[in-house]
PDB file of C-alpha atoms in Angstrom:
ATOM      1  CA  MET A   1      86.669  31.266 -66.392  1.00 47.00           C
ATOM      2  CA  ALA A   2      83.339  31.032 -66.683  1.00 49.00           C
ATOM      3  CA  LEU A   3      80.307  32.766 -64.755  1.00 46.00           C
ATOM      4  CA  ARG A   4      77.715  30.057 -62.800  1.00 47.00           C
ATOM      5  CA  PRO A   5      74.250  29.577 -64.786  1.00 48.00           C
ATOM      6  CA  ILE A   6      70.885  31.936 -63.335  1.00 43.00           C
ATOM      7  CA  ASP A   7      68.161  29.336 -61.828  1.00 47.00           C
ATOM      8  CA  ASN A   8      65.633  31.812 -64.326  1.00 46.00           C
ATOM      9  CA  ALA A   9      63.004  29.807 -60.830  1.00 45.00           C
ATOM     10  CA  LEU A  10      60.850  32.148 -58.572  1.00 44.00           C
ATOM     11  CA  PRO A  11      61.243  31.829 -55.083  1.00 49.00           C
ATOM     12  CA  ILE A  12      58.329  29.702 -53.525  1.00 47.00           C
ATOM     13  CA  THR A  13      57.495  31.864 -50.547  1.00 49.00           C
ATOM     14  CA  PRO A  14      55.829  29.759 -47.958  1.00 51.00           C
ATOM     15  CA  GLU A  15      52.010  29.419 -47.880  1.00 53.00           C
ATOM     16  CA  ARG A  16      50.334  31.261 -44.982  1.00 56.00           C
ATOM     17  CA  PRO A  17      48.937  29.118 -42.020  1.00 52.00           C
ATOM     18  CA  LYS A  18      44.261  29.612 -42.221  1.00 53.00           C
ATOM     19  CA  LYS A  19      43.862  31.381 -39.642  1.00 52.00           C
ATOM     20  CA  GLN A  20      41.277  28.892 -37.546  1.00 53.00           C
ATOM     21  CA  ALA A  21      37.428  30.296 -36.498  1.00 48.00           C
ATOM     22  CA  LYS A  22      37.433  31.511 -32.993  1.00 50.00           C
ATOM     23  CA  VAL A  23      35.433  29.269 -30.279  1.00 44.00           C
ATOM     24  CA  THR A  24      33.819  30.734 -27.642  1.00 44.00           C
ATOM     25  CA  VAL A  25      33.785  28.538 -24.379  1.00 43.00           C
ATOM     26  CA  LEU A  26      31.588  29.751 -22.030  1.00 42.00           C
ATOM     27  CA  PRO A  27      33.109  28.789 -18.971  1.00 44.00           C
ATOM     28  CA  HIS A  28      31.386  25.835 -16.248  1.00 42.00           C
ATOM     29  CA  LYS A  29      29.228  27.662 -14.833  1.00 41.00           C
ATOM     30  CA  GLU A  30      27.548  28.962 -16.975  1.00 39.00           C
ATOM     31  CA  LYS A  31      27.491  25.552 -18.790  1.00 38.00           C
ATOM     32  CA  ALA A  32      25.873  24.944 -15.594  1.00 39.00           C
ATOM     33  CA  ASP A  33      23.268  27.522 -14.709  1.00 41.00           C
ATOM     34  CA  PHE A  34      20.901  26.548 -18.109  1.00 36.00           C
ATOM     35  CA  GLY A  35      17.653  26.103 -16.850  1.00 41.00           C
ATOM     36  CA  VAL A  36      17.970  27.420 -13.761  1.00 43.00           C
ATOM     37  CA  ASN A  37      16.181  29.211 -11.889  1.00 44.00           C
ATOM     38  CA  ASP A  38      18.081  32.197 -11.217  1.00 45.00           C
ATOM     39  CA  GLU A  39      17.373  35.726  -8.867  1.00 44.00           C
ATOM     40  CA  ASN A  40      17.831  37.773 -12.166  1.00 47.00           C
ATOM     41  CA  ASN A  41      15.354  35.574 -14.444  1.00 48.00           C
ATOM     42  CA  VAL A  42      12.163  34.454 -14.857  1.00 47.00           C
ATOM     43  CA  PRO A  43      12.092  31.785 -12.760  1.00 47.00           C
ATOM     44  CA  LEU A  44      10.979  28.048 -14.730  1.00 47.00           C
ATOM     45  CA  PRO A  45       8.304  25.840 -13.816  1.00 43.00           C
ATOM     46  CA  PRO A  46       9.418  23.040 -12.586  1.00 42.00           C
ATOM     47  CA  PRO A  47       9.466  20.062 -14.760  1.00 40.00           C
ATOM     48  CA  LEU A  48       6.415  17.316 -15.379  1.00 36.00           C
ATOM     49  CA  THR A  49       7.010  14.006 -14.679  1.00 41.00           C
ATOM     50  CA  ALA A  50       5.155  11.374 -14.901  1.00 40.00           C
ATOM     51  CA  ASP A  51       3.465  11.160 -11.623  1.00 54.00           C
ATOM     52  CA  SER A  52       2.359  14.546 -11.748  1.00 50.00           C
ATOM     53  CA  SER A  53      -0.921  12.794 -14.154  1.00 61.00           C
ATOM     54  CA  ILE A  54      -1.586  10.084 -11.593  1.00 76.00           C
ATOM     55  CA  ASP A  55      -5.240  11.206 -10.478  1.00 77.00           C
ATOM     56  CA  TYR A  56      -5.601   9.911  -6.584  1.00 89.00           C
ATOM     57  CA  THR A  57      -9.394  11.218  -5.933  1.00 93.00           C
ATOM     58  CA  PRO A  58     -11.043   9.462  -2.892  1.00 94.00           C
ATOM     59  CA  SER A  59     -13.683   7.700  -2.891  1.00 95.00           C
ATOM     60  CA  GLU A  60     -16.576   9.925  -1.992  1.00 95.00           C
ATOM     61  CA  ASN A  61     -15.382  11.735  -4.727  1.00 94.00           C
ATOM     62  CA  LEU A  62     -15.990   9.616  -8.076  1.00 96.00           C
ATOM     63  CA  LYS A  63     -18.574   9.506 -10.443  1.00 96.00           C
ATOM     64  CA  PRO A  64     -20.945   6.482 -12.158  1.00 97.00           C
ATOM     65  CA  PHE A  65     -19.603   5.740 -16.199  1.00 96.00           C
ATOM     66  CA  PRO A  66     -22.780   7.043 -18.103  1.00 95.00           C
ATOM     67  CA  ASP A  67     -22.511   3.628 -20.577  1.00 94.00           C
ATOM     68  CA  PRO A  68     -20.973   0.506 -18.223  1.00 95.00           C
ATOM     69  CA  ASP A  69     -21.483  -1.959 -20.430  1.00 93.00           C
ATOM     70  CA  VAL A  70     -19.100   0.252 -23.152  1.00 92.00           C
ATOM     71  CA  LYS A  71     -16.365   0.635 -20.255  1.00 92.00           C
ATOM     72  CA  ILE A  72     -15.506  -2.866 -18.868  1.00 94.00           C
ATOM     73  CA  GLN A  73     -15.481  -4.187 -22.141  1.00 90.00           C
ATOM     74  CA  GLY A  74     -11.740  -2.632 -23.094  1.00 87.00           C
ATOM     75  CA  LEU A  75     -11.399  -3.417 -19.165  1.00 93.00           C
ATOM     76  CA  VAL A  76      -9.369  -5.897 -18.275  1.00 86.00           C
ATOM     77  CA  GLY A  77      -7.027  -4.853 -20.923  1.00 87.00           C
ATOM     78  CA  GLY A  78      -6.036  -1.605 -19.736  1.00 91.00           C
ATOM     79  CA  LEU A  79      -4.870  -3.832 -16.629  1.00 91.00           C
ATOM     80  CA  ASP A  80      -3.076  -5.669 -18.324  1.00 88.00           C
ATOM     81  CA  SER A  81      -1.325  -2.802 -20.485  1.00 90.00           C
ATOM     82  CA  LYS A  82       3.119  -2.125 -20.287  1.00 90.00           C
ATOM     83  CA  ASP A  83       1.466   1.640 -19.941  1.00 93.00           C
ATOM     84  CA  TRP A  84       1.926   2.291 -16.319  1.00 92.00           C
ATOM     85  CA  LEU A  85      -0.478   5.549 -16.740  1.00 93.00           C
ATOM     86  CA  LYS A  86      -2.729   3.203 -18.349  1.00 93.00           C
ATOM     87  CA  MET A  87      -2.745   0.772 -16.217  1.00 94.00           C
ATOM     88  CA  CYS A  88      -3.104   3.751 -13.896  1.00 94.00           C
ATOM     89  CA  GLU A  89      -6.579   5.080 -15.514  1.00 94.00           C
ATOM     90  CA  SER A  90      -7.460   1.082 -16.054  1.00 95.00           C
ATOM     91  CA  LEU A  91      -7.502   0.558 -11.653  1.00 96.00           C
ATOM     92  CA  ASN A  92      -9.485   4.105 -11.167  1.00 96.00           C
ATOM     93  CA  ASP A  93     -12.550   3.190 -13.682  1.00 96.00           C
ATOM     94  CA  VAL A  94     -12.043  -0.451 -11.397  1.00 97.00           C
ATOM     95  CA  ARG A  95     -12.534   1.726  -8.400  1.00 97.00           C
ATOM     96  CA  ARG A  96     -15.984   3.194 -10.147  1.00 97.00           C
ATOM     97  CA  LEU A  97     -17.006   0.361 -11.622  1.00 97.00           C
ATOM     98  CA  ALA A  98     -16.803  -1.512  -8.287  1.00 98.00           C
ATOM     99  CA  LEU A  99     -18.491   1.311  -6.119  1.00 98.00           C
ATOM    100  CA  PHE A 100     -21.559   1.958  -8.843  1.00 98.00           C
ATOM    101  CA  HIS A 101     -21.851  -0.762 -11.179  1.00 97.00           C
ATOM    102  CA  SER A 102     -20.602  -3.183  -8.876  1.00 97.00           C
ATOM    103  CA  ASN A 103     -23.155  -5.990 -10.680  1.00 96.00           C
ATOM    104  CA  ILE A 104     -21.386  -5.619 -13.915  1.00 96.00           C
ATOM    105  CA  LEU A 105     -18.048  -5.713 -12.588  1.00 97.00           C
ATOM    106  CA  LEU A 106     -18.342  -8.894  -9.851  1.00 96.00           C
ATOM    107  CA  PRO A 107     -18.535 -11.476 -13.021  1.00 94.00           C
ATOM    108  CA  ILE A 108     -14.673 -10.426 -13.989  1.00 94.00           C
ATOM    109  CA  LEU A 109     -13.894 -10.083 -10.446  1.00 94.00           C
ATOM    110  CA  GLU A 110     -12.063 -13.007 -10.687  1.00 93.00           C
ATOM    111  CA  ASN A 111      -9.643 -11.998 -13.450  1.00 92.00           C
ATOM    112  CA  VAL A 112      -9.557  -8.639 -11.963  1.00 95.00           C
ATOM    113  CA  MET A 113      -8.336  -9.832  -9.069  1.00 95.00           C
ATOM    114  CA  PRO A 114      -5.037 -11.072 -10.293  1.00 94.00           C
ATOM    115  CA  VAL A 115      -4.196  -8.712 -12.400  1.00 94.00           C
ATOM    116  CA  LEU A 116      -5.185  -6.066  -8.725  1.00 94.00           C
ATOM    117  CA  VAL A 117      -2.819  -7.579  -6.891  1.00 95.00           C
ATOM    118  CA  LYS A 118       0.299  -7.490  -9.340  1.00 94.00           C
ATOM    119  CA  ALA A 119       0.352  -4.648  -9.701  1.00 94.00           C
ATOM    120  CA  ILE A 120       0.428  -4.115  -6.030  1.00 96.00           C
ATOM    121  CA  LYS A 121       3.689  -5.439  -6.227  1.00 95.00           C
ATOM    122  CA  ASN A 122       4.974  -2.573  -8.809  1.00 93.00           C
ATOM    123  CA  PRO A 123       7.960  -0.859  -7.584  1.00 91.00           C
ATOM    124  CA  ARG A 124       6.186   2.180  -8.865  1.00 93.00           C
ATOM    125  CA  SER A 125       5.072   4.150  -6.195  1.00 92.00           C
ATOM    126  CA  ALA A 126       2.323   5.716  -8.202  1.00 94.00           C
ATOM    127  CA  LEU A 127       0.793   2.629  -9.654  1.00 95.00           C
ATOM    128  CA  CYS A 128       1.378   1.063  -5.898  1.00 96.00           C
ATOM    129  CA  LYS A 129      -1.369   3.033  -4.892  1.00 96.00           C
ATOM    130  CA  THR A 130      -3.479   3.034  -7.484  1.00 96.00           C
ATOM    131  CA  SER A 131      -4.637  -0.507  -7.254  1.00 97.00           C
ATOM    132  CA  ILE A 132      -3.753   0.452  -3.002  1.00 98.00           C
ATOM    133  CA  MET A 133      -7.121   3.057  -3.650  1.00 98.00           C
ATOM    134  CA  ALA A 134      -9.370  -0.134  -6.270  1.00 98.00           C
ATOM    135  CA  SER A 135      -8.140  -2.193  -2.904  1.00 98.00           C
ATOM    136  CA  SER A 136      -9.996  -0.166  -0.409  1.00 98.00           C
ATOM    137  CA  ASP A 137     -13.236   0.477  -3.503  1.00 98.00           C
ATOM    138  CA  ILE A 138     -13.894  -3.631  -4.359  1.00 98.00           C
ATOM    139  CA  PHE A 139     -14.108  -3.660  -0.250  1.00 98.00           C
ATOM    140  CA  LYS A 140     -16.376  -1.747   0.125  1.00 97.00           C
ATOM    141  CA  ALA A 141     -18.653  -3.307  -2.787  1.00 98.00           C
ATOM    142  CA  PHE A 142     -18.336  -6.474  -2.837  1.00 97.00           C
ATOM    143  CA  GLY A 143     -17.004  -7.769   1.607  1.00 96.00           C
ATOM    144  CA  GLU A 144     -16.237 -10.633   1.991  1.00 92.00           C
ATOM    145  CA  LYS A 145     -18.058 -12.303  -1.345  1.00 94.00           C
ATOM    146  CA  LEU A 146     -13.444 -11.879  -1.673  1.00 96.00           C
ATOM    147  CA  LEU A 147     -14.089 -14.334   0.432  1.00 93.00           C
ATOM    148  CA  GLU A 148     -15.314 -17.346  -0.979  1.00 91.00           C
ATOM    149  CA  PRO A 149     -13.426 -20.218  -2.921  1.00 91.00           C
ATOM    150  CA  ALA A 150     -13.362 -19.151  -6.327  1.00 88.00           C
ATOM    151  CA  ILE A 151     -11.683 -15.615  -5.031  1.00 92.00           C
ATOM    152  CA  SER A 152     -10.451 -16.507  -1.658  1.00 93.00           C
ATOM    153  CA  ALA A 153      -7.241 -17.398  -3.010  1.00 94.00           C
ATOM    154  CA  VAL A 154      -6.157 -14.788  -4.223  1.00 95.00           C
ATOM    155  CA  PHE A 155      -7.926 -12.375  -1.756  1.00 96.00           C
ATOM    156  CA  ASP A 156      -5.093 -13.906   0.663  1.00 96.00           C
ATOM    157  CA  ILE A 157      -2.120 -13.488  -1.673  1.00 96.00           C
ATOM    158  CA  LEU A 158      -3.807  -9.237  -1.537  1.00 97.00           C
ATOM    159  CA  LEU A 159      -3.879 -10.017   2.136  1.00 97.00           C
ATOM    160  CA  LEU A 160      -0.402 -10.550   2.560  1.00 97.00           C
ATOM    161  CA  GLN A 161       1.015  -7.638   0.005  1.00 97.00           C
ATOM    162  CA  LEU A 162      -0.864  -4.732   1.948  1.00 98.00           C
ATOM    163  CA  LEU A 163       0.141  -6.585   5.043  1.00 98.00           C
ATOM    164  CA  LEU A 164       3.834  -5.811   3.310  1.00 97.00           C
ATOM    165  CA  LYS A 165       2.517  -2.682   2.006  1.00 97.00           C
ATOM    166  CA  ALA A 166       1.621  -1.073   5.131  1.00 97.00           C
ATOM    167  CA  ILE A 167       5.488  -1.588   6.775  1.00 96.00           C
ATOM    168  CA  GLN A 168       7.529  -0.273   4.061  1.00 91.00           C
ATOM    169  CA  ASP A 169       9.824   2.915   3.768  1.00 89.00           C
ATOM    170  CA  LYS A 170       6.984   5.564   1.704  1.00 91.00           C
ATOM    171  CA  LYS A 171       4.651   6.633   3.492  1.00 93.00           C
ATOM    172  CA  PHE A 172       2.735   8.222   0.892  1.00 93.00           C
ATOM    173  CA  VAL A 173       2.130   3.755   0.478  1.00 95.00           C
ATOM    174  CA  CYS A 174       1.915   2.640   3.697  1.00 96.00           C
ATOM    175  CA  GLU A 175      -0.865   5.203   5.180  1.00 96.00           C
ATOM    176  CA  GLU A 176      -2.967   3.890   1.922  1.00 97.00           C
ATOM    177  CA  ALA A 177      -2.553   0.140   3.397  1.00 97.00           C
ATOM    178  CA  ASP A 178      -3.384   1.035   6.899  1.00 97.00           C
ATOM    179  CA  ARG A 179      -6.277   2.576   5.222  1.00 97.00           C
ATOM    180  CA  THR A 180      -7.713  -0.454   3.485  1.00 98.00           C
ATOM    181  CA  LEU A 181      -7.127  -2.704   5.669  1.00 98.00           C
ATOM    182  CA  LYS A 182      -9.250  -0.762   8.432  1.00 98.00           C
ATOM    183  CA  THR A 183     -11.687  -0.321   5.389  1.00 98.00           C
ATOM    184  CA  MET A 184     -11.580  -4.505   4.796  1.00 98.00           C
ATOM    185  CA  VAL A 185     -12.049  -5.142   8.314  1.00 97.00           C
ATOM    186  CA  ASP A 186     -15.499  -2.323   8.181  1.00 97.00           C
ATOM    187  CA  SER A 187     -16.472  -3.979   5.331  1.00 97.00           C
ATOM    188  CA  MET A 188     -16.073  -8.561   6.236  1.00 96.00           C
ATOM    189  CA  SER A 189     -17.690 -10.866   8.818  1.00 94.00           C
ATOM    190  CA  PRO A 190     -14.803 -10.833  11.192  1.00 96.00           C
ATOM    191  CA  LEU A 191     -15.701 -13.752  12.806  1.00 95.00           C
ATOM    192  CA  LEU A 192     -14.377 -15.268   8.392  1.00 94.00           C
ATOM    193  CA  LEU A 193     -11.918 -12.748   8.370  1.00 96.00           C
ATOM    194  CA  LEU A 194      -9.657 -13.236  12.243  1.00 96.00           C
ATOM    195  CA  HIS A 195      -9.268 -17.290  10.618  1.00 93.00           C
ATOM    196  CA  LYS A 196      -7.302 -15.226   7.805  1.00 95.00           C
ATOM    197  CA  LEU A 197      -5.461 -13.218   9.843  1.00 96.00           C
ATOM    198  CA  GLN A 198      -4.888 -15.539  12.244  1.00 93.00           C
ATOM    199  CA  ALA A 199      -2.132 -17.088   9.410  1.00 92.00           C
ATOM    200  CA  TYR A 200      -0.523 -13.319   9.683  1.00 95.00           C
ATOM    201  CA  VAL A 201      -0.210 -12.824  13.598  1.00 92.00           C
ATOM    202  CA  GLY A 202       2.193 -15.298  14.195  1.00 89.00           C
ATOM    203  CA  HIS A 203       4.653 -14.101  10.936  1.00 93.00           C
ATOM    204  CA  SER A 204       8.656 -14.241  11.726  1.00 92.00           C
ATOM    205  CA  ASN A 205       9.066 -10.245  10.038  1.00 96.00           C
ATOM    206  CA  LEU A 206       7.631  -8.744  12.846  1.00 95.00           C
ATOM    207  CA  ARG A 207       5.852  -5.290  11.889  1.00 97.00           C
ATOM    208  CA  VAL A 208       3.419  -7.771   9.726  1.00 97.00           C
ATOM    209  CA  ARG A 209       2.978  -9.357  12.506  1.00 96.00           C
ATOM    210  CA  ALA A 210       1.983  -6.587  14.168  1.00 97.00           C
ATOM    211  CA  LYS A 211      -0.057  -5.162  11.510  1.00 98.00           C
ATOM    212  CA  ALA A 212      -1.714  -8.715  11.375  1.00 98.00           C
ATOM    213  CA  ALA A 213      -2.226  -8.016  15.717  1.00 97.00           C
ATOM    214  CA  VAL A 214      -3.906  -4.685  14.829  1.00 98.00           C
ATOM    215  CA  SER A 215      -6.761  -5.869  12.228  1.00 98.00           C
ATOM    216  CA  ILE A 216      -7.221  -8.948  14.186  1.00 98.00           C
ATOM    217  CA  SER A 217      -7.781  -6.211  17.264  1.00 98.00           C
ATOM    218  CA  ASN A 218      -9.896  -4.476  15.299  1.00 97.00           C
ATOM    219  CA  CYS A 219     -12.174  -7.284  14.098  1.00 97.00           C
ATOM    220  CA  VAL A 220     -12.775  -8.834  17.868  1.00 97.00           C
ATOM    221  CA  SER A 221     -14.154  -4.907  19.094  1.00 96.00           C
ATOM    222  CA  LYS A 222     -16.908  -5.214  16.625  1.00 95.00           C
ATOM    223  CA  MET A 223     -18.117  -9.405  17.517  1.00 95.00           C
ATOM    224  CA  ASP A 224     -20.228 -10.736  20.373  1.00 92.00           C
ATOM    225  CA  LEU A 225     -19.523 -12.699  23.024  1.00 91.00           C
ATOM    226  CA  GLU A 226     -20.976 -16.142  20.574  1.00 93.00           C
ATOM    227  CA  GLY A 227     -19.326 -14.595  17.855  1.00 94.00           C
ATOM    228  CA  MET A 228     -16.044 -15.098  19.449  1.00 95.00           C
ATOM    229  CA  LYS A 229     -16.896 -18.187  20.943  1.00 93.00           C
ATOM    230  CA  GLU A 230     -17.572 -19.814  17.426  1.00 96.00           C
ATOM    231  CA  PHE A 231     -14.453 -18.508  17.034  1.00 96.00           C
ATOM    232  CA  GLY A 232     -12.773 -20.022  19.951  1.00 95.00           C
ATOM    233  CA  LEU A 233     -12.528 -17.942  22.636  1.00 94.00           C
ATOM    234  CA  VAL A 234      -9.231 -19.159  24.007  1.00 95.00           C
ATOM    235  CA  SER A 235      -7.567 -18.547  20.798  1.00 95.00           C
ATOM    236  CA  LEU A 236      -7.566 -15.128  20.931  1.00 96.00           C
ATOM    237  CA  ILE A 237      -6.635 -14.791  24.746  1.00 96.00           C
ATOM    238  CA  GLN A 238      -4.176 -16.887  24.023  1.00 95.00           C
ATOM    239  CA  THR A 239      -3.249 -14.991  20.481  1.00 95.00           C
ATOM    240  CA  ALA A 240      -3.183 -11.902  22.676  1.00 96.00           C
ATOM    241  CA  ALA A 241      -1.478 -12.737  25.938  1.00 96.00           C
ATOM    242  CA  ASN A 242       1.775 -13.837  23.125  1.00 94.00           C
ATOM    243  CA  LEU A 243       1.496 -11.115  21.785  1.00 95.00           C
ATOM    244  CA  LEU A 244       1.746  -8.302  24.962  1.00 95.00           C
ATOM    245  CA  ASN A 245       5.860  -9.394  25.140  1.00 91.00           C
ATOM    246  CA  ASP A 246       6.133  -9.012  21.214  1.00 94.00           C
ATOM    247  CA  LYS A 247       8.971  -6.671  21.002  1.00 94.00           C
ATOM    248  CA  LEU A 248       6.475  -3.758  19.200  1.00 96.00           C
ATOM    249  CA  PRO A 249       4.421  -1.116  20.821  1.00 97.00           C
ATOM    250  CA  GLU A 250       1.429  -1.552  18.019  1.00 97.00           C
ATOM    251  CA  ALA A 251       2.038  -5.790  18.633  1.00 97.00           C
ATOM    252  CA  ARG A 252       1.174  -4.783  22.483  1.00 97.00           C
ATOM    253  CA  GLU A 253      -0.997  -2.104  22.196  1.00 97.00           C
ATOM    254  CA  ALA A 254      -3.243  -4.041  20.078  1.00 98.00           C
ATOM    255  CA  ALA A 255      -3.139  -7.072  22.697  1.00 97.00           C
ATOM    256  CA  ARG A 256      -4.559  -5.042  24.958  1.00 97.00           C
ATOM    257  CA  SER A 257      -7.115  -3.482  23.375  1.00 97.00           C
ATOM    258  CA  ILE A 258      -7.751  -7.871  22.145  1.00 97.00           C
ATOM    259  CA  VAL A 259      -7.674  -8.921  25.614  1.00 96.00           C
ATOM    260  CA  VAL A 260     -10.449  -5.645  26.397  1.00 95.00           C
ATOM    261  CA  SER A 261     -12.791  -6.634  24.142  1.00 95.00           C
ATOM    262  CA  SER A 262     -13.186  -9.957  25.571  1.00 93.00           C
ATOM    263  CA  TYR A 263     -13.187  -9.801  28.742  1.00 92.00           C
ATOM    264  CA  GLU A 264     -16.218  -6.973  28.490  1.00 90.00           C
ATOM    265  CA  ALA A 265     -17.989  -9.366  26.084  1.00 89.00           C
ATOM    266  CA  LEU A 266     -16.635 -12.478  28.486  1.00 86.00           C
ATOM    267  CA  VAL A 267     -18.541 -11.247  31.920  1.00 81.00           C
ATOM    268  CA  GLU A 268     -21.986  -9.208  32.051  1.00 72.00           C
ATOM    269  CA  ASN A 269     -22.480  -9.764  36.306  1.00 55.00           C
ATOM    270  CA  GLU A 270     -20.323  -6.528  37.382  1.00 55.00           C
ATOM    271  CA  GLU A 271     -20.446  -8.304  41.163  1.00 55.00           C
ATOM    272  CA  GLN A 272     -18.664 -11.005  39.792  1.00 55.00           C
ATOM    273  CA  LYS A 273     -16.843 -10.548  36.586  1.00 65.00           C
ATOM    274  CA  LYS A 274     -13.411 -10.314  38.019  1.00 63.00           C
ATOM    275  CA  ASP A 275     -13.767 -13.802  39.935  1.00 71.00           C
ATOM    276  CA  SER A 276     -15.233 -14.594  36.154  1.00 82.00           C
ATOM    277  CA  TRP A 277     -12.145 -13.621  34.334  1.00 87.00           C
ATOM    278  CA  GLU A 278     -10.271 -14.722  36.663  1.00 88.00           C
ATOM    279  CA  SER A 279     -10.800 -18.283  36.565  1.00 90.00           C
ATOM    280  CA  PHE A 280     -10.884 -18.397  33.202  1.00 90.00           C
ATOM    281  CA  CYS A 281      -7.674 -16.412  32.568  1.00 93.00           C
ATOM    282  CA  GLN A 282      -6.979 -19.280  34.654  1.00 93.00           C
ATOM    283  CA  SER A 283      -7.879 -22.096  33.393  1.00 93.00           C
ATOM    284  CA  ASN A 284      -6.770 -21.356  29.699  1.00 95.00           C
ATOM    285  CA  LEU A 285      -2.930 -19.971  30.169  1.00 95.00           C
ATOM    286  CA  PRO A 286       0.353 -20.592  31.458  1.00 93.00           C
ATOM    287  CA  ALA A 287       0.805 -19.021  34.791  1.00 91.00           C
ATOM    288  CA  ILE A 288       3.796 -16.123  34.532  1.00 91.00           C
ATOM    289  CA  TYR A 289       1.160 -15.350  30.996  1.00 93.00           C
ATOM    290  CA  VAL A 290      -2.508 -15.039  33.382  1.00 94.00           C
ATOM    291  CA  GLN A 291      -0.997 -11.989  35.251  1.00 92.00           C
ATOM    292  CA  ALA A 292      -0.160  -9.731  32.831  1.00 93.00           C
ATOM    293  CA  VAL A 293      -3.388 -10.150  31.157  1.00 95.00           C
ATOM    294  CA  VAL A 294      -5.732 -10.115  34.181  1.00 92.00           C
ATOM    295  CA  LYS A 295      -3.534  -7.185  35.444  1.00 91.00           C
ATOM    296  CA  ILE A 296      -4.687  -5.232  31.743  1.00 93.00           C
ATOM    297  CA  VAL A 297      -8.475  -5.196  32.572  1.00 89.00           C
ATOM    298  CA  SER A 298      -7.857  -4.147  37.076  1.00 82.00           C
ATOM    299  CA  SER A 299      -5.702  -1.442  36.288  1.00 64.00           C
TER     300      SER A 299
END
């Protein structure tokens, strides 16, 4: 009987799998807590934002430049910067130059104004507010020089932008625009400014219309009878009569103020004031408006 050959090869032992490194996975809550204040930990400081570096300094706290001639040289370049923080810094420079060195700023004002308008249109609220504050200081410094032919067209665009910003959603921008519109009225001849504002009292946006009405009311309150007649007293009363039916209370209140200011300027003789006022209204207003206008002063 033949013997089976013996296999001298060593048996193959299967390789044991390598032990994997242990990985610790944090629970979802632990991962979410990184960088968050917890009552058991030391409170973390609030994160810094770009807007936190913006300086909204009131006009009365601004200071003159020790070297305004040097500062003016790079002003337009800074205003044209693509870095909005640099633009804000340059707009604050404009404010200081306007208030304390207006004679140096005036020669380049024609170049500064379009950039100012562009900044007001910017959707970044910090840049928008800074540019509105710069507009206010420019009004204080230059007044009705802004209505001169070289700049008048840009002023028209600026005025519309201020009216639009006074009605937008962000409260701190609205409030700044309202203050600037008031400064504008205080800084300019009411007669010249009325011609600019008159274009917006019939605006399709009722909120813009109301803001324009308020500025017109503020202008009229500064005028005497001669100024009203030069602008057109009949036109003022007709504007007020139309606004008395406006949907917004702000516009209606402005209309009443225009009527009162016009009435006080027109009537000087205490004994005849009622008759002369009624006669004036009847002669210049449609019948449906007369009673409403007369009633304002009689009450």
